[in-house]
mmCIF file of C-alpha atoms and ligand atoms in Angstrom:
data_model
loop_
_atom_site.group_PDB
_atom_site.id
_atom_site.type_symbol
_atom_site.label_atom_id
_atom_site.label_comp_id
_atom_site.label_asym_id
_atom_site.label_seq_id
_atom_site.Cartn_x
_atom_site.Cartn_y
_atom_site.Cartn_z
ATOM 1 C CA UNK A 1 0.000 0.000 0.000
ATOM 2 C CA UNK A 2 1.314 3.472 -0.831
ATOM 3 C CA UNK A 3 2.480 5.634 2.104
ATOM 4 C CA UNK A 4 -0.056 7.603 4.164
ATOM 5 C CA UNK A 5 -0.229 11.221 5.044
ATOM 6 C CA UNK A 6 0.975 11.758 8.605
ATOM 7 C CA UNK A 7 -1.226 12.596 11.607
ATOM 8 C CA UNK A 8 -0.643 16.324 11.370
ATOM 9 C CA UNK A 9 -1.551 16.457 7.655
ATOM 10 C CA UNK A 10 -4.632 14.285 8.268
ATOM 11 C CA UNK A 11 -5.821 16.330 11.226
ATOM 12 C CA UNK A 12 -5.402 19.605 9.350
ATOM 13 C CA UNK A 13 -7.120 18.140 6.260
ATOM 14 C CA UNK A 14 -10.218 16.928 8.101
ATOM 15 C CA UNK A 15 -10.584 19.882 10.471
ATOM 16 C CA UNK A 16 -10.369 22.300 7.517
ATOM 17 C CA UNK A 17 -12.767 20.143 5.450
ATOM 18 C CA UNK A 18 -15.323 20.177 8.307
ATOM 19 C CA UNK A 19 -14.987 23.952 8.726
ATOM 20 C CA UNK A 20 -15.397 24.507 4.962
ATOM 21 C CA UNK A 21 -18.646 22.517 5.082
ATOM 22 C CA UNK A 22 -19.733 24.646 8.038
ATOM 23 C CA UNK A 23 -19.056 27.741 5.888
ATOM 24 C CA UNK A 24 -21.453 26.497 3.229
ATOM 25 C CA UNK A 25 -24.060 25.548 5.826
ATOM 26 C CA UNK A 26 -23.941 28.949 7.533
ATOM 27 C CA UNK A 27 -23.383 31.080 4.385
ATOM 28 C CA UNK A 28 -26.363 29.551 2.632
ATOM 29 C CA UNK A 29 -28.753 29.493 5.582
ATOM 30 C CA UNK A 30 -28.570 32.804 7.428
ATOM 31 C CA UNK A 31 -30.699 34.357 4.644
ATOM 32 C CA UNK A 32 -33.642 32.241 5.842
ATOM 33 C CA UNK A 33 -33.722 34.215 9.101
ATOM 34 C CA UNK A 34 -35.072 37.735 9.418
ATOM 35 C CA UNK A 35 -32.662 40.633 9.491
ATOM 36 C CA UNK A 36 -31.778 41.496 13.082
ATOM 37 C CA UNK A 37 -32.901 38.088 14.424
ATOM 38 C CA UNK A 38 -30.760 36.121 16.879
ATOM 39 C CA UNK A 39 -30.573 33.121 14.533
ATOM 40 C CA UNK A 40 -29.205 35.165 11.664
ATOM 41 C CA UNK A 41 -26.675 36.865 13.927
ATOM 42 C CA UNK A 42 -25.534 33.517 15.354
ATOM 43 C CA UNK A 43 -25.034 31.950 11.889
ATOM 44 C CA UNK A 44 -23.198 35.032 10.630
ATOM 45 C CA UNK A 45 -20.878 35.164 13.678
ATOM 46 C CA UNK A 46 -20.191 31.446 13.303
ATOM 47 C CA UNK A 47 -19.311 32.019 9.637
ATOM 48 C CA UNK A 48 -16.827 34.761 10.533
ATOM 49 C CA UNK A 49 -15.120 32.843 13.361
ATOM 50 C CA UNK A 50 -14.932 29.601 11.396
ATOM 51 C CA UNK A 51 -13.674 31.490 8.312
ATOM 52 C CA UNK A 52 -10.860 33.025 10.369
ATOM 53 C CA UNK A 53 -9.984 29.589 11.728
ATOM 54 C CA UNK A 54 -9.795 28.232 8.160
ATOM 55 C CA UNK A 55 -7.378 31.001 7.182
ATOM 56 C CA UNK A 56 -5.048 30.335 10.131
ATOM 57 C CA UNK A 57 -5.173 26.543 9.653
ATOM 58 C CA UNK A 58 -4.675 26.861 5.881
ATOM 59 C CA UNK A 59 -1.499 28.903 6.413
ATOM 60 C CA UNK A 60 -0.262 26.303 8.926
ATOM 61 C CA UNK A 61 -1.106 23.533 6.489
ATOM 62 C CA UNK A 62 0.656 25.122 3.555
ATOM 63 C CA UNK A 63 3.741 25.797 5.691
ATOM 64 C CA UNK A 64 3.718 22.165 6.839
ATOM 65 C CA UNK A 65 3.194 20.905 3.277
ATOM 66 C CA UNK A 66 6.161 22.912 2.048
ATOM 67 C CA UNK A 67 8.499 21.897 4.867
ATOM 68 C CA UNK A 68 7.699 18.188 5.412
ATOM 69 C CA UNK A 69 7.635 15.862 2.360
ATOM 70 C CA UNK A 70 4.197 14.321 1.754
ATOM 71 C CA UNK A 71 3.545 10.960 0.042
ATOM 72 C CA UNK A 72 3.780 10.938 -3.761
ATOM 73 C CA UNK A 73 0.710 9.983 -5.805
ATOM 74 C CA UNK A 74 0.079 6.240 -6.248
ATOM 75 C CA UNK A 75 1.898 4.367 -9.040
ATOM 76 C CA UNK A 76 0.302 3.791 -12.386
ATOM 77 C CA UNK A 77 -1.523 7.091 -12.777
ATOM 78 C CA UNK A 78 -1.296 8.669 -16.231
ATOM 79 C CA UNK A 79 0.323 12.052 -16.768
ATOM 80 C CA UNK A 80 -3.104 13.566 -17.280
ATOM 81 C CA UNK A 81 -4.381 12.131 -13.986
ATOM 82 C CA UNK A 82 -1.311 13.409 -12.148
ATOM 83 C CA UNK A 83 -1.737 16.890 -13.594
ATOM 84 C CA UNK A 84 -5.430 16.857 -12.692
ATOM 85 C CA UNK A 85 -4.617 15.816 -9.102
ATOM 86 C CA UNK A 86 -1.935 18.488 -8.712
ATOM 87 C CA UNK A 87 -4.101 21.172 -10.282
ATOM 88 C CA UNK A 88 -7.135 20.408 -8.120
ATOM 89 C CA UNK A 89 -5.057 20.230 -4.927
ATOM 90 C CA UNK A 90 -3.448 23.554 -5.849
ATOM 91 C CA UNK A 91 -6.875 25.087 -6.417
ATOM 92 C CA UNK A 92 -8.100 23.763 -3.051
ATOM 93 C CA UNK A 93 -5.144 25.368 -1.275
ATOM 94 C CA UNK A 94 -5.835 28.599 -3.123
ATOM 95 C CA UNK A 95 -9.510 28.396 -2.189
ATOM 96 C CA UNK A 96 -8.916 28.025 1.546
ATOM 97 C CA UNK A 97 -6.570 31.021 1.502
ATOM 98 C CA UNK A 98 -8.307 33.411 -0.901
ATOM 99 C CA UNK A 99 -11.927 32.811 0.162
ATOM 100 C CA UNK A 100 -11.398 33.784 3.836
ATOM 101 C CA UNK A 101 -9.346 36.823 2.757
ATOM 102 C CA UNK A 102 -12.192 37.977 0.489
ATOM 103 C CA UNK A 103 -14.654 37.448 3.339
ATOM 104 C CA UNK A 104 -12.501 39.443 5.740
ATOM 105 C CA UNK A 105 -12.113 42.282 3.223
ATOM 106 C CA UNK A 106 -15.899 42.286 2.706
ATOM 107 C CA UNK A 107 -16.643 42.883 6.390
ATOM 108 C CA UNK A 108 -13.705 45.243 7.008
ATOM 109 C CA UNK A 109 -13.117 48.925 6.279
ATOM 110 C CA UNK A 110 -11.374 47.827 3.057
ATOM 111 C CA UNK A 111 -14.664 46.383 1.870
ATOM 112 C CA UNK A 112 -16.302 49.791 2.353
ATOM 113 C CA UNK A 113 -13.476 51.462 0.432
ATOM 114 C CA UNK A 114 -13.402 48.951 -2.399
ATOM 115 C CA UNK A 115 -17.170 48.787 -2.922
ATOM 116 C CA UNK A 116 -19.186 45.622 -3.451
ATOM 117 C CA UNK A 117 -16.833 43.508 -5.563
ATOM 118 C CA UNK A 118 -15.043 41.571 -2.793
ATOM 119 C CA UNK A 119 -18.424 40.336 -1.479
ATOM 120 C CA UNK A 120 -19.621 39.528 -4.995
ATOM 121 C CA UNK A 121 -16.442 37.589 -5.772
ATOM 122 C CA UNK A 122 -16.752 35.767 -2.418
ATOM 123 C CA UNK A 123 -20.307 34.706 -3.260
ATOM 124 C CA UNK A 124 -19.347 33.576 -6.782
ATOM 125 C CA UNK A 125 -16.220 31.793 -5.585
ATOM 126 C CA UNK A 126 -18.348 29.800 -3.136
ATOM 127 C CA UNK A 127 -19.921 28.085 -6.177
ATOM 128 C CA UNK A 128 -16.574 27.447 -7.835
ATOM 129 C CA UNK A 129 -15.249 25.927 -4.589
ATOM 130 C CA UNK A 130 -18.368 23.749 -4.419
ATOM 131 C CA UNK A 131 -17.516 22.368 -7.869
ATOM 132 C CA UNK A 132 -13.836 21.749 -7.039
ATOM 133 C CA UNK A 133 -14.700 20.025 -3.746
ATOM 134 C CA UNK A 134 -17.249 17.845 -5.565
ATOM 135 C CA UNK A 135 -14.649 16.783 -8.142
ATOM 136 C CA UNK A 136 -12.156 16.194 -5.297
ATOM 137 C CA UNK A 137 -14.562 13.977 -3.343
ATOM 138 C CA UNK A 138 -15.652 12.024 -6.447
ATOM 139 C CA UNK A 139 -12.006 11.510 -7.426
ATOM 140 C CA UNK A 140 -11.162 10.218 -3.929
ATOM 141 C CA UNK A 141 -14.123 7.811 -3.996
ATOM 142 C CA UNK A 142 -13.275 6.647 -7.529
ATOM 143 C CA UNK A 143 -9.680 5.918 -6.478
ATOM 144 C CA UNK A 144 -10.746 3.994 -3.408
ATOM 145 C CA UNK A 145 -13.688 2.035 -4.757
ATOM 146 C CA UNK A 146 -13.259 2.116 -8.578
ATOM 147 C CA UNK A 147 -9.512 1.979 -9.092
ATOM 148 C CA UNK A 148 -9.095 0.188 -5.755
ATOM 149 C CA UNK A 149 -5.722 1.769 -5.014
ATOM 150 C CA UNK A 150 -6.611 2.571 -1.361
ATOM 151 C CA UNK A 151 -6.038 6.270 -1.924
ATOM 152 C CA UNK A 152 -8.748 7.389 0.507
ATOM 153 C CA UNK A 153 -7.021 5.412 3.249
ATOM 154 C CA UNK A 154 -3.909 7.558 2.790
ATOM 155 C CA UNK A 155 -5.908 10.398 4.349
ATOM 156 C CA UNK A 156 -7.662 8.260 7.003
ATOM 157 C CA UNK A 157 -6.282 6.871 10.279
ATOM 158 C CA UNK A 158 -7.909 3.453 9.651
ATOM 159 C CA UNK A 159 -8.359 0.926 6.857
ATOM 160 C CA UNK A 160 -11.678 0.653 5.065
ATOM 161 C CA UNK A 161 -13.457 -2.735 5.048
ATOM 162 C CA UNK A 162 -14.131 -2.813 1.309
ATOM 163 C CA UNK A 163 -10.623 -2.009 0.102
HETATM 164 C C1 HEM B 201 -13.281 29.037 3.131
HETATM 165 C C2 HEM B 201 -13.928 29.980 3.794
HETATM 166 C C3 HEM B 201 -15.285 30.501 3.420
HETATM 167 C C4 HEM B 201 -16.281 29.936 2.646
HETATM 168 C C5 HEM B 201 -16.291 28.580 1.944
HETATM 169 C C6 HEM B 201 -17.375 30.893 2.619
HETATM 170 C C7 HEM B 201 -18.583 30.694 1.971
HETATM 171 C C8 HEM B 201 -19.607 31.605 1.911
HETATM 172 C C9 HEM B 201 -20.907 31.385 1.348
HETATM 173 C C10 HEM B 201 -21.387 30.056 0.745
HETATM 174 C C11 HEM B 201 -21.614 32.542 1.437
HETATM 175 C C12 HEM B 201 -23.059 32.794 0.984
HETATM 176 C C13 HEM B 201 -23.051 33.260 -0.429
HETATM 177 C C14 HEM B 201 -24.440 33.570 -0.915
HETATM 178 O O1 HEM B 201 -25.062 34.506 -0.374
HETATM 179 O O2 HEM B 201 -24.880 32.873 -1.835
HETATM 180 C C15 HEM B 201 -20.783 33.514 2.074
HETATM 181 C C16 HEM B 201 -21.135 34.841 2.313
HETATM 182 C C17 HEM B 201 -20.401 35.706 3.084
HETATM 183 N N1 HEM B 201 -19.238 35.413 3.764
HETATM 184 FE FE1 HEM B 201 -18.140 33.709 3.559
HETATM 185 N N2 HEM B 201 -17.027 31.998 3.357
HETATM 186 C C18 HEM B 201 -15.766 31.801 3.877
HETATM 187 C C19 HEM B 201 -15.071 32.666 4.707
HETATM 188 C C20 HEM B 201 -15.537 33.908 5.158
HETATM 189 C C21 HEM B 201 -14.853 34.795 6.070
HETATM 190 C C22 HEM B 201 -13.497 34.533 6.720
HETATM 191 C C23 HEM B 201 -15.618 35.905 6.239
HETATM 192 C C24 HEM B 201 -15.391 37.138 7.085
HETATM 193 C C25 HEM B 201 -14.590 37.259 8.101
HETATM 194 C C26 HEM B 201 -16.778 35.746 5.407
HETATM 195 C C27 HEM B 201 -17.776 36.681 5.263
HETATM 196 C C28 HEM B 201 -18.861 36.557 4.449
HETATM 197 C C29 HEM B 201 -19.807 37.617 4.187
HETATM 198 C C30 HEM B 201 -19.770 39.042 4.739
HETATM 199 C C31 HEM B 201 -20.756 37.098 3.315
HETATM 200 C C32 HEM B 201 -21.939 37.829 2.684
HETATM 201 C C33 HEM B 201 -21.392 38.362 1.396
HETATM 202 C C34 HEM B 201 -22.363 39.197 0.627
HETATM 203 O O3 HEM B 201 -23.536 38.817 0.536
HETATM 204 O O4 HEM B 201 -21.903 40.254 0.088
HETATM 205 N N3 HEM B 201 -16.711 34.508 4.769
HETATM 206 N N4 HEM B 201 -19.562 32.934 2.364
HETATM 207 C C1 HEM B 202 -14.195 20.239 1.867
HETATM 208 C C2 HEM B 202 -12.990 20.708 1.812
HETATM 209 C C3 HEM B 202 -11.739 19.971 1.396
HETATM 210 C C4 HEM B 202 -10.581 20.602 1.112
HETATM 211 C C5 HEM B 202 -10.334 22.116 1.140
HETATM 212 C C6 HEM B 202 -9.594 19.573 0.764
HETATM 213 C C7 HEM B 202 -8.284 19.838 0.392
HETATM 214 C C8 HEM B 202 -7.329 18.891 0.069
HETATM 215 C C9 HEM B 202 -5.981 19.162 -0.375
HETATM 216 C C10 HEM B 202 -5.401 20.566 -0.588
HETATM 217 C C11 HEM B 202 -5.345 17.977 -0.559
HETATM 218 C C12 HEM B 202 -3.905 17.784 -1.028
HETATM 219 C C13 HEM B 202 -3.042 17.370 0.115
HETATM 220 C C14 HEM B 202 -1.590 17.529 -0.192
HETATM 221 O O1 HEM B 202 -1.016 16.677 -0.890
HETATM 222 O O2 HEM B 202 -1.008 18.512 0.271
HETATM 223 C C15 HEM B 202 -6.284 16.934 -0.234
HETATM 224 C C16 HEM B 202 -6.020 15.578 -0.278
HETATM 225 C C17 HEM B 202 -6.964 14.590 -0.086
HETATM 226 N N1 HEM B 202 -8.319 14.778 0.195
HETATM 227 FE FE1 HEM B 202 -9.247 16.539 0.512
HETATM 228 N N2 HEM B 202 -10.180 18.329 0.852
HETATM 229 C C18 HEM B 202 -11.502 18.525 1.246
HETATM 230 C C19 HEM B 202 -12.442 17.527 1.435
HETATM 231 C C20 HEM B 202 -12.230 16.170 1.263
HETATM 232 C C21 HEM B 202 -13.236 15.134 1.429
HETATM 233 C C22 HEM B 202 -14.695 15.363 1.843
HETATM 234 C C23 HEM B 202 -12.622 13.942 1.161
HETATM 235 C C24 HEM B 202 -13.225 12.552 1.198
HETATM 236 C C25 HEM B 202 -13.865 12.002 0.253
HETATM 237 C C26 HEM B 202 -11.225 14.226 0.841
HETATM 238 C C27 HEM B 202 -10.255 13.275 0.539
HETATM 239 C C28 HEM B 202 -8.926 13.530 0.288
HETATM 240 C C29 HEM B 202 -7.913 12.504 0.063
HETATM 241 C C30 HEM B 202 -8.137 10.994 0.075
HETATM 242 C C31 HEM B 202 -6.690 13.165 -0.167
HETATM 243 C C32 HEM B 202 -5.334 12.532 -0.422
HETATM 244 C C33 HEM B 202 -5.069 12.363 -1.862
HETATM 245 C C34 HEM B 202 -3.746 11.654 -2.049
HETATM 246 O O3 HEM B 202 -3.542 10.626 -1.417
HETATM 247 O O4 HEM B 202 -2.908 12.161 -2.808
HETATM 248 N N3 HEM B 202 -11.024 15.584 0.910
HETATM 249 N N4 HEM B 202 -7.496 17.508 0.128
#
């Protein structure tokens, strides 16, 4: 079996993934609550705190990625598949850095100075990130259960029964 990611990489991966899902849950639900209501305020505050946490963890993760070698992709993947994997991972790193920064600019004095575009880009980018994450998840499941190369297990602390 190909080498696994280490505990630190796994922990950062799954904590960030959970927080990103929380961002979609909060970002797309506070609109259902009335302006000024407690529920809306709670979801919005959660979005801001969790978004800040993603930014800090993403910087830590990138620093770790660049300083500690991570496992190479499994053998037998074509050049096209390797490029697709590297490109999508690169885009995911970019997403977890740029999206929080856009959010922070939107709610800060810079947002007021720059006008509405940072918020608009943040909202649009949320859809693009949705698409990349979907491709990422489908690729991971295809590797594990279609190609049967145990790739998902590289990012999990345990083995999967079906592998
Ligand atoms: C990876 C991190 C983040 C993701 C995935 C994310 C995702 C989202 C989503 C899905 C929406 C709703 C878009 C819509 O109305 O259709 C949203 C809106 C918003 N987010 Fe985030 N967000 C992130 C980080 C942040 C951060 C760090 C902040 C601020 C500190 C922030 C502030 C906002 C604001 C102010 C809006 C409303 C924008 C507007 O309507 O102009 N977000 N975000
Ligand atoms: C939702 C937000 C997510 C983000 C931002 C994200 C981001 C990333 C990034 C940047 C990498 C590359 C790691 C590196 O080599 O440095 C990665 C790897 C990986 N991710 Fe995710 N991920 C997310 C969700 C998921 C989910 C839900 C799954 C499960 C289906 C998953 C499964 C994996 C696996 C298996 C790898 C390792 C691939 C390999 O062995 O080369 N990820 N992820």
